[in-house]
Amino acid sequence: MTTTDSTPAPQGLQEHFDATIARDQRIEPRDWMPDGYRKTLVRQIAQHAHSEIIGMQPEGEWITRAPSLRRKAILFAKVQDEAGHGLYLYSAAETLGVDRADLTEKLIEGRQKYSSIFNYPTLSFADVGVIGWFVDGAAICNQVPLCRSSYGPYARAMVRICKEESFHQRQGYELLLTMMRGTDAQREMVQDAVDRWWWPSLMMFGPPDDASPNSAQSMAWKIKRHSNDELRRRFVDMTVPQAEKLGVTLPDPDLRWNEESGHHDFGTPDWDELMRVIKGDGPLNTERIERRRAAHDEGAWVREAATAHAAKRNKRVQEGTAA
Ligand SMILES: [Fe+2]
Ligand SMILES: [Fe+2]
């Protein structure tokens, strides 16, 4: 296996790394790894962690406006799970020698990315259902194969995250089933949310394979197991029967079953739109980062208090006075 590193590996270590990957075994934090592998993982895990944290915002806005105590409790639990996912992932990134505070700085300064999907607004409560169904559904397609990722801490974090994503997807779909059994106005809300979120959800899988230059290396390192287009197709195949059962129309005139390929054919997302959103010019990029920055500033006293408390505790332990 070749790497993009400029510095040669110490003797035998590159071979050991390559053999570990070839045997489908895990690379652990103590193991030697090529710089390119480490950098790719830091970028991917940080981007993933940031997405979980920023992803709390679009739905979090609806917690105070949920239509019943039950819906409020479900949504609260879901948004809180996303915070937990962010924290596992920041911990996984830290095993690669980076600092969580530094990653947060990079996010706030716009030097690291998060998923494009969270830059779209949530206009009605049906959006909460559609995000669970589409966005968490897409997250499942993306993340289940990551449970077999070659980097141990990332793969292990994914196992628990995927279990929770499965609950997220179901709560969204169940909310939509309930709304579809309601009034005409509720059914219209669901269809409208489906129309707005379908294409951005397909874009979540990233640019098409021929425009995704880092993908091949990530797959060779077994960080990623499937290409963007493969995962996108898997998501479409999974979602179409669910849409039929729900009684909504997916907004794509080219969507149809292809007997020969055994998959659905579907239209092409607007890649220019994806590029605009990724580059910071989506509907709510500025607001999302502003909100994150404000939350970080408002939380400064908590971090300071926790640090002071830990220092005090350490001192007591050293003096042998700890309980
Ligand atoms: Fe999540
Ligand atoms: Fe989720």
GROMACS .gro file of C-alpha atoms and ligand atoms in nm:
model
  325
    1MET     CA    1   0.000   0.000   0.000
    2THR     CA    2   0.135   0.343  -0.079
    3THR     CA    3   0.077   0.648   0.134
    4THR     CA    4   0.084   1.018   0.065
    5ASP     CA    5   0.350   1.073   0.331
    6SER     CA    6   0.666   1.259   0.249
    7THR     CA    7   0.865   1.128   0.549
    8PRO     CA    8   0.962   0.760   0.527
    9ALA     CA    9   0.831   0.533   0.803
   10PRO     CA   10   1.077   0.389   1.054
   11GLN     CA   11   1.188   0.044   0.948
   12GLY     CA   12   0.920  -0.223   0.949
   13LEU     CA   13   0.645  -0.001   1.083
   14GLN     CA   14   0.486   0.081   0.748
   15GLU     CA   15   0.483  -0.292   0.667
   16HIS     CA   16   0.325  -0.369   1.002
   17PHE     CA   17   0.060  -0.102   0.947
   18ASP     CA   18  -0.016  -0.229   0.595
   19ALA     CA   19  -0.041  -0.587   0.719
   20THR     CA   20  -0.279  -0.487   0.999
   21ILE     CA   21  -0.507  -0.312   0.750
   22ALA     CA   22  -0.485  -0.604   0.507
   23ARG     CA   23  -0.586  -0.850   0.780
   24ASP     CA   24  -0.886  -0.631   0.868
   25GLN     CA   25  -0.751  -0.573   1.216
   26ARG     CA   26  -0.775  -0.247   1.403
   27ILE     CA   27  -0.521   0.030   1.431
   28GLU     CA   28  -0.508   0.152   1.791
   29PRO     CA   29  -0.381   0.486   1.930
   30ARG     CA   30  -0.050   0.334   2.048
   31ASP     CA   31   0.028   0.196   1.701
   32TRP     CA   32   0.247   0.369   1.448
   33MET     CA   33   0.042   0.512   1.161
   34PRO     CA   34   0.126   0.718   0.852
   35ASP     CA   35   0.079   1.094   0.893
   36GLY     CA   36  -0.175   1.096   0.611
   37TYR     CA   37  -0.386   0.832   0.787
   38ARG     CA   38  -0.378   1.030   1.112
   39LYS     CA   39  -0.464   1.359   0.938
   40THR     CA   40  -0.749   1.204   0.740
   41LEU     CA   41  -0.895   1.056   1.058
   42VAL     CA   42  -0.865   1.381   1.253
   43ARG     CA   43  -1.038   1.568   0.972
   44GLN     CA   44  -1.315   1.311   0.936
   45ILE     CA   45  -1.379   1.252   1.308
   46ALA     CA   46  -1.370   1.626   1.387
   47GLN     CA   47  -1.612   1.698   1.103
   48HIS     CA   48  -1.834   1.420   1.230
   49ALA     CA   49  -1.821   1.550   1.591
   50HIS     CA   50  -1.896   1.907   1.476
   51SER     CA   51  -2.194   1.777   1.275
   52GLU     CA   52  -2.343   1.611   1.584
   53ILE     CA   53  -2.309   1.932   1.785
   54ILE     CA   54  -2.430   2.174   1.518
   55GLY     CA   55  -2.701   1.919   1.434
   56MET     CA   56  -2.860   1.987   1.773
   57GLN     CA   57  -2.969   2.333   1.655
   58PRO     CA   58  -3.229   2.277   1.380
   59GLU     CA   59  -3.437   2.042   1.595
   60GLY     CA   60  -3.347   2.199   1.929
   61GLU     CA   61  -3.539   2.507   1.815
   62TRP     CA   62  -3.859   2.299   1.833
   63ILE     CA   63  -3.822   2.169   2.190
   64THR     CA   64  -4.017   2.461   2.336
   65ARG     CA   65  -4.280   2.433   2.064
   66ALA     CA   66  -4.337   2.055   2.062
   67PRO     CA   67  -4.713   1.986   2.049
   68SER     CA   68  -4.730   1.752   2.350
   69LEU     CA   69  -4.531   1.648   2.656
   70ARG     CA   70  -4.459   1.313   2.491
   71ARG     CA   71  -4.316   1.477   2.177
   72LYS     CA   72  -4.118   1.718   2.388
   73ALA     CA   73  -3.964   1.434   2.592
   74ILE     CA   74  -3.875   1.238   2.276
   75LEU     CA   75  -3.720   1.540   2.108
   76PHE     CA   76  -3.529   1.636   2.421
   77ALA     CA   77  -3.385   1.283   2.445
   78LYS     CA   78  -3.290   1.287   2.077
   79VAL     CA   79  -3.115   1.623   2.085
   80GLN     CA   80  -2.933   1.521   2.402
   81ASP     CA   81  -2.816   1.201   2.229
   82GLU     CA   82  -2.660   1.413   1.956
   83ALA     CA   83  -2.460   1.603   2.220
   84GLY     CA   84  -2.341   1.266   2.351
   85HIS     CA   85  -2.238   1.159   2.000
   86GLY     CA   86  -2.034   1.476   1.965
   87LEU     CA   87  -1.858   1.405   2.294
   88TYR     CA   88  -1.770   1.043   2.208
   89LEU     CA   89  -1.631   1.161   1.878
   90TYR     CA   90  -1.424   1.443   2.027
   91SER     CA   91  -1.282   1.181   2.265
   92ALA     CA   92  -1.201   0.954   1.970
   93ALA     CA   93  -1.027   1.247   1.796
   94GLU     CA   94  -0.823   1.316   2.110
   95THR     CA   95  -0.673   0.965   2.092
   96LEU     CA   96  -0.502   1.091   1.775
   97GLY     CA   97  -0.319   1.362   1.967
   98VAL     CA   98  -0.541   1.662   1.900
   99ASP     CA   99  -0.710   1.882   2.157
  100ARG     CA  100  -1.088   1.917   2.179
  101ALA     CA  101  -1.068   2.288   2.266
  102ASP     CA  102  -0.859   2.342   1.956
  103LEU     CA  103  -1.111   2.155   1.738
  104THR     CA  104  -1.393   2.373   1.875
  105GLU     CA  105  -1.189   2.687   1.795
  106LYS     CA  106  -1.141   2.561   1.441
  107LEU     CA  107  -1.515   2.503   1.400
  108ILE     CA  108  -1.604   2.847   1.531
  109GLU     CA  109  -1.345   3.012   1.309
  110GLY     CA  110  -1.478   2.824   1.006
  111ARG     CA  111  -1.154   2.629   0.955
  112GLN     CA  112  -1.324   2.290   0.995
  113LYS     CA  113  -1.649   2.178   0.837
  114TYR     CA  114  -1.967   2.009   0.950
  115SER     CA  115  -2.241   1.838   0.751
  116SER     CA  116  -2.406   2.062   0.489
  117ILE     CA  117  -2.754   1.941   0.591
  118PHE     CA  118  -2.764   2.141   0.914
  119ASN     CA  119  -2.755   2.471   0.729
  120TYR     CA  120  -3.119   2.433   0.622
  121PRO     CA  121  -3.404   2.578   0.830
  122THR     CA  122  -3.671   2.379   1.017
  123LEU     CA  123  -3.996   2.552   0.919
  124SER     CA  124  -4.259   2.328   1.080
  125PHE     CA  125  -4.287   2.045   1.332
  126ALA     CA  126  -4.309   1.801   1.041
  127ASP     CA  127  -3.943   1.889   0.977
  128VAL     CA  128  -3.857   1.718   1.306
  129GLY     CA  129  -4.012   1.397   1.171
  130VAL     CA  130  -3.851   1.427   0.830
  131ILE     CA  131  -3.507   1.497   0.979
  132GLY     CA  132  -3.539   1.182   1.190
  133TRP     CA  133  -3.649   0.980   0.890
  134PHE     CA  134  -3.411   1.120   0.623
  135VAL     CA  135  -3.117   1.275   0.806
  136ASP     CA  136  -3.079   1.015   1.079
  137GLY     CA  137  -3.161   0.749   0.817
  138ALA     CA  138  -2.876   0.880   0.599
  139ALA     CA  139  -2.653   0.890   0.908
  140ILE     CA  140  -2.730   0.520   0.963
  141CYS     CA  141  -2.636   0.433   0.602
  142ASN     CA  142  -2.312   0.625   0.645
  143GLN     CA  143  -2.225   0.510   0.994
  144VAL     CA  144  -2.311   0.139   1.009
  145PRO     CA  145  -2.011   0.058   0.783
  146LEU     CA  146  -1.796   0.286   1.003
  147CYS     CA  147  -1.845   0.035   1.288
  148ARG     CA  148  -1.589  -0.167   1.088
  149SER     CA  149  -1.358   0.128   1.027
  150SER     CA  150  -0.989   0.043   1.064
  151TYR     CA  151  -0.930   0.291   1.348
  152GLY     CA  152  -1.036   0.124   1.676
  153PRO     CA  153  -1.164   0.421   1.883
  154TYR     CA  154  -1.369   0.554   1.590
  155ALA     CA  155  -1.522   0.214   1.511
  156ARG     CA  156  -1.613   0.153   1.876
  157ALA     CA  157  -1.772   0.498   1.917
  158MET     CA  158  -1.985   0.420   1.611
  159VAL     CA  159  -2.139   0.107   1.762
  160ARG     CA  160  -2.326   0.293   2.034
  161ILE     CA  161  -2.397   0.593   1.812
  162CYS     CA  162  -2.564   0.368   1.551
  163LYS     CA  163  -2.795   0.216   1.811
  164GLU     CA  164  -2.911   0.562   1.908
  165GLU     CA  165  -2.946   0.676   1.546
  166SER     CA  166  -3.181   0.386   1.495
  167PHE     CA  167  -3.408   0.524   1.770
  168HIS     CA  168  -3.384   0.869   1.606
  169GLN     CA  169  -3.490   0.737   1.270
  170ARG     CA  170  -3.786   0.549   1.417
  171GLN     CA  171  -3.911   0.839   1.628
  172GLY     CA  172  -3.910   1.056   1.314
  173TYR     CA  173  -4.095   0.801   1.106
  174GLU     CA  174  -4.348   0.735   1.384
  175LEU     CA  175  -4.415   1.109   1.416
  176LEU     CA  176  -4.481   1.127   1.041
  177LEU     CA  177  -4.709   0.821   1.049
  178THR     CA  178  -4.911   0.994   1.321
  179MET     CA  179  -4.932   1.320   1.124
  180MET     CA  180  -5.035   1.132   0.807
  181ARG     CA  181  -5.329   0.986   1.001
  182GLY     CA  182  -5.430   1.340   1.104
  183THR     CA  183  -5.585   1.628   0.910
  184ASP     CA  184  -5.527   1.738   0.549
  185ALA     CA  185  -5.324   2.031   0.682
  186GLN     CA  186  -5.096   1.791   0.870
  187ARG     CA  187  -5.050   1.572   0.563
  188GLU     CA  188  -4.959   1.883   0.363
  189MET     CA  189  -4.704   1.980   0.626
  190VAL     CA  190  -4.541   1.638   0.594
  191GLN     CA  191  -4.531   1.650   0.213
  192ASP     CA  192  -4.389   2.003   0.221
  193ALA     CA  193  -4.113   1.894   0.462
  194VAL     CA  194  -4.036   1.590   0.243
  195ASP     CA  195  -4.009   1.818  -0.064
  196ARG     CA  196  -3.764   2.051   0.110
  197TRP     CA  197  -3.541   1.790   0.277
  198TRP     CA  198  -3.514   1.518   0.009
  199TRP     CA  199  -3.242   1.668  -0.209
  200PRO     CA  200  -3.030   1.813   0.075
  201SER     CA  201  -3.047   1.466   0.235
  202LEU     CA  202  -2.907   1.303  -0.079
  203MET     CA  203  -2.630   1.564  -0.076
  204MET     CA  204  -2.529   1.452   0.275
  205PHE     CA  205  -2.339   1.163   0.118
  206GLY     CA  206  -2.100   1.413  -0.038
  207PRO     CA  207  -2.003   1.488  -0.397
  208PRO     CA  208  -2.025   1.216  -0.665
  209ASP     CA  209  -1.740   0.964  -0.666
  210ASP     CA  210  -1.563   1.115  -0.967
  211ALA     CA  211  -1.545   1.448  -0.780
  212SER     CA  212  -1.437   1.303  -0.446
  213PRO     CA  213  -1.058   1.279  -0.470
  214ASN     CA  214  -0.986   1.163  -0.112
  215SER     CA  215  -1.234   0.877  -0.118
  216ALA     CA  216  -1.010   0.619  -0.284
  217GLN     CA  217  -0.732   0.663  -0.027
  218SER     CA  218  -0.982   0.649   0.262
  219MET     CA  219  -1.119   0.325   0.121
  220ALA     CA  220  -0.770   0.179   0.074
  221TRP     CA  221  -0.703   0.256   0.442
  222LYS     CA  222  -1.042   0.100   0.527
  223ILE     CA  223  -1.146   0.416   0.712
  224LYS     CA  224  -1.437   0.427   0.467
  225ARG     CA  225  -1.589   0.105   0.339
  226HIS     CA  226  -1.820   0.229   0.061
  227SER     CA  227  -1.811   0.517  -0.186
  228ASN     CA  228  -2.042   0.821  -0.164
  229ASP     CA  229  -2.249   0.709  -0.463
  230GLU     CA  230  -2.287   0.357  -0.328
  231LEU     CA  231  -2.414   0.484   0.007
  232ARG     CA  232  -2.647   0.733  -0.162
  233ARG     CA  233  -2.801   0.454  -0.369
  234ARG     CA  234  -2.840   0.238  -0.059
  235PHE     CA  235  -3.025   0.525   0.112
  236VAL     CA  236  -3.260   0.570  -0.184
  237ASP     CA  237  -3.334   0.196  -0.199
  238MET     CA  238  -3.408   0.193   0.173
  239THR     CA  239  -3.627   0.506   0.171
  240VAL     CA  240  -3.852   0.455  -0.132
  241PRO     CA  241  -4.065   0.172   0.020
  242GLN     CA  242  -4.089   0.370   0.345
  243ALA     CA  243  -4.223   0.671   0.149
  244GLU     CA  244  -4.483   0.448  -0.017
  245LYS     CA  245  -4.597   0.311   0.316
  246LEU     CA  246  -4.619   0.662   0.457
  247GLY     CA  247  -4.814   0.789   0.156
  248VAL     CA  248  -4.583   1.075   0.052
  249THR     CA  249  -4.424   1.149  -0.285
  250LEU     CA  250  -4.048   1.188  -0.313
  251PRO     CA  251  -3.985   1.498  -0.529
  252ASP     CA  252  -3.790   1.332  -0.809
  253PRO     CA  253  -3.956   1.263  -1.147
  254ASP     CA  254  -3.667   1.035  -1.246
  255LEU     CA  255  -3.709   0.804  -0.950
  256ARG     CA  256  -3.803   0.450  -1.058
  257TRP     CA  257  -3.715   0.088  -0.993
  258ASN     CA  258  -3.462  -0.057  -1.233
  259GLU     CA  259  -3.523  -0.431  -1.272
  260GLU     CA  260  -3.187  -0.485  -1.439
  261SER     CA  261  -2.965  -0.320  -1.177
  262GLY     CA  262  -3.183  -0.427  -0.885
  263HIS     CA  263  -3.173  -0.069  -0.756
  264HIS     CA  264  -3.366   0.254  -0.802
  265ASP     CA  265  -3.263   0.502  -1.069
  266PHE     CA  266  -3.284   0.859  -0.945
  267GLY     CA  267  -3.214   1.217  -1.050
  268THR     CA  268  -2.898   1.418  -0.992
  269PRO     CA  269  -2.879   1.646  -0.688
  270ASP     CA  270  -2.784   2.008  -0.751
  271TRP     CA  271  -2.409   1.981  -0.692
  272ASP     CA  272  -2.365   2.358  -0.730
  273GLU     CA  273  -2.598   2.404  -0.435
  274LEU     CA  274  -2.397   2.152  -0.231
  275MET     CA  275  -2.073   2.337  -0.311
  276ARG     CA  276  -2.229   2.671  -0.214
  277VAL     CA  277  -2.350   2.533   0.120
  278ILE     CA  278  -2.015   2.364   0.192
  279LYS     CA  279  -1.832   2.688   0.117
  280GLY     CA  280  -2.042   2.872   0.374
  281ASP     CA  281  -2.316   3.020   0.158
  282GLY     CA  282  -2.609   2.800   0.264
  283PRO     CA  283  -2.935   2.936   0.406
  284LEU     CA  284  -2.819   2.937   0.770
  285ASN     CA  285  -2.440   2.885   0.783
  286THR     CA  286  -2.377   3.218   0.956
  287GLU     CA  287  -2.654   3.168   1.213
  288ARG     CA  288  -2.540   2.815   1.301
  289ILE     CA  289  -2.182   2.922   1.369
  290GLU     CA  290  -2.294   3.237   1.553
  291ARG     CA  291  -2.512   3.026   1.782
  292ARG     CA  292  -2.229   2.781   1.844
  293ARG     CA  293  -1.990   3.065   1.926
  294ALA     CA  294  -2.241   3.221   2.167
  295ALA     CA  295  -2.297   2.886   2.343
  296HIS     CA  296  -1.920   2.840   2.372
  297ASP     CA  297  -1.876   3.189   2.521
  298GLU     CA  298  -2.169   3.144   2.759
  299GLY     CA  299  -2.020   2.814   2.875
  300ALA     CA  300  -1.677   2.961   2.957
  301TRP     CA  301  -1.755   2.989   3.329
  302VAL     CA  302  -1.851   2.620   3.343
  303ARG     CA  303  -1.520   2.516   3.187
  304GLU     CA  304  -1.329   2.746   3.422
  305ALA     CA  305  -1.515   2.614   3.728
  306ALA     CA  306  -1.458   2.251   3.623
  307THR     CA  307  -1.087   2.316   3.572
  308ALA     CA  308  -1.057   2.490   3.910
  309HIS     CA  309  -1.247   2.206   4.078
  310ALA     CA  310  -1.022   1.942   3.918
  311ALA     CA  311  -0.708   2.133   4.025
  312LYS     CA  312  -0.836   2.159   4.382
  313ARG     CA  313  -0.920   1.790   4.388
  314ASN     CA  314  -0.579   1.692   4.253
  315LYS     CA  315  -0.411   1.904   4.516
  316ARG     CA  316  -0.612   1.732   4.792
  317VAL     CA  317  -0.526   1.391   4.650
  318GLN     CA  318  -0.157   1.483   4.648
  319GLU     CA  319  -0.180   1.602   5.007
  320GLY     CA  320  -0.347   1.273   5.099
  321THR     CA  321  -0.661   1.439   5.229
  322ALA     CA  322  -0.904   1.317   4.965
  323ALA     CA  323  -1.202   1.119   5.092
  324FE      FE  324  -2.600   1.155   1.600
  325FE      FE  325  -2.928   1.122   1.530
   0.00000   0.00000   0.00000
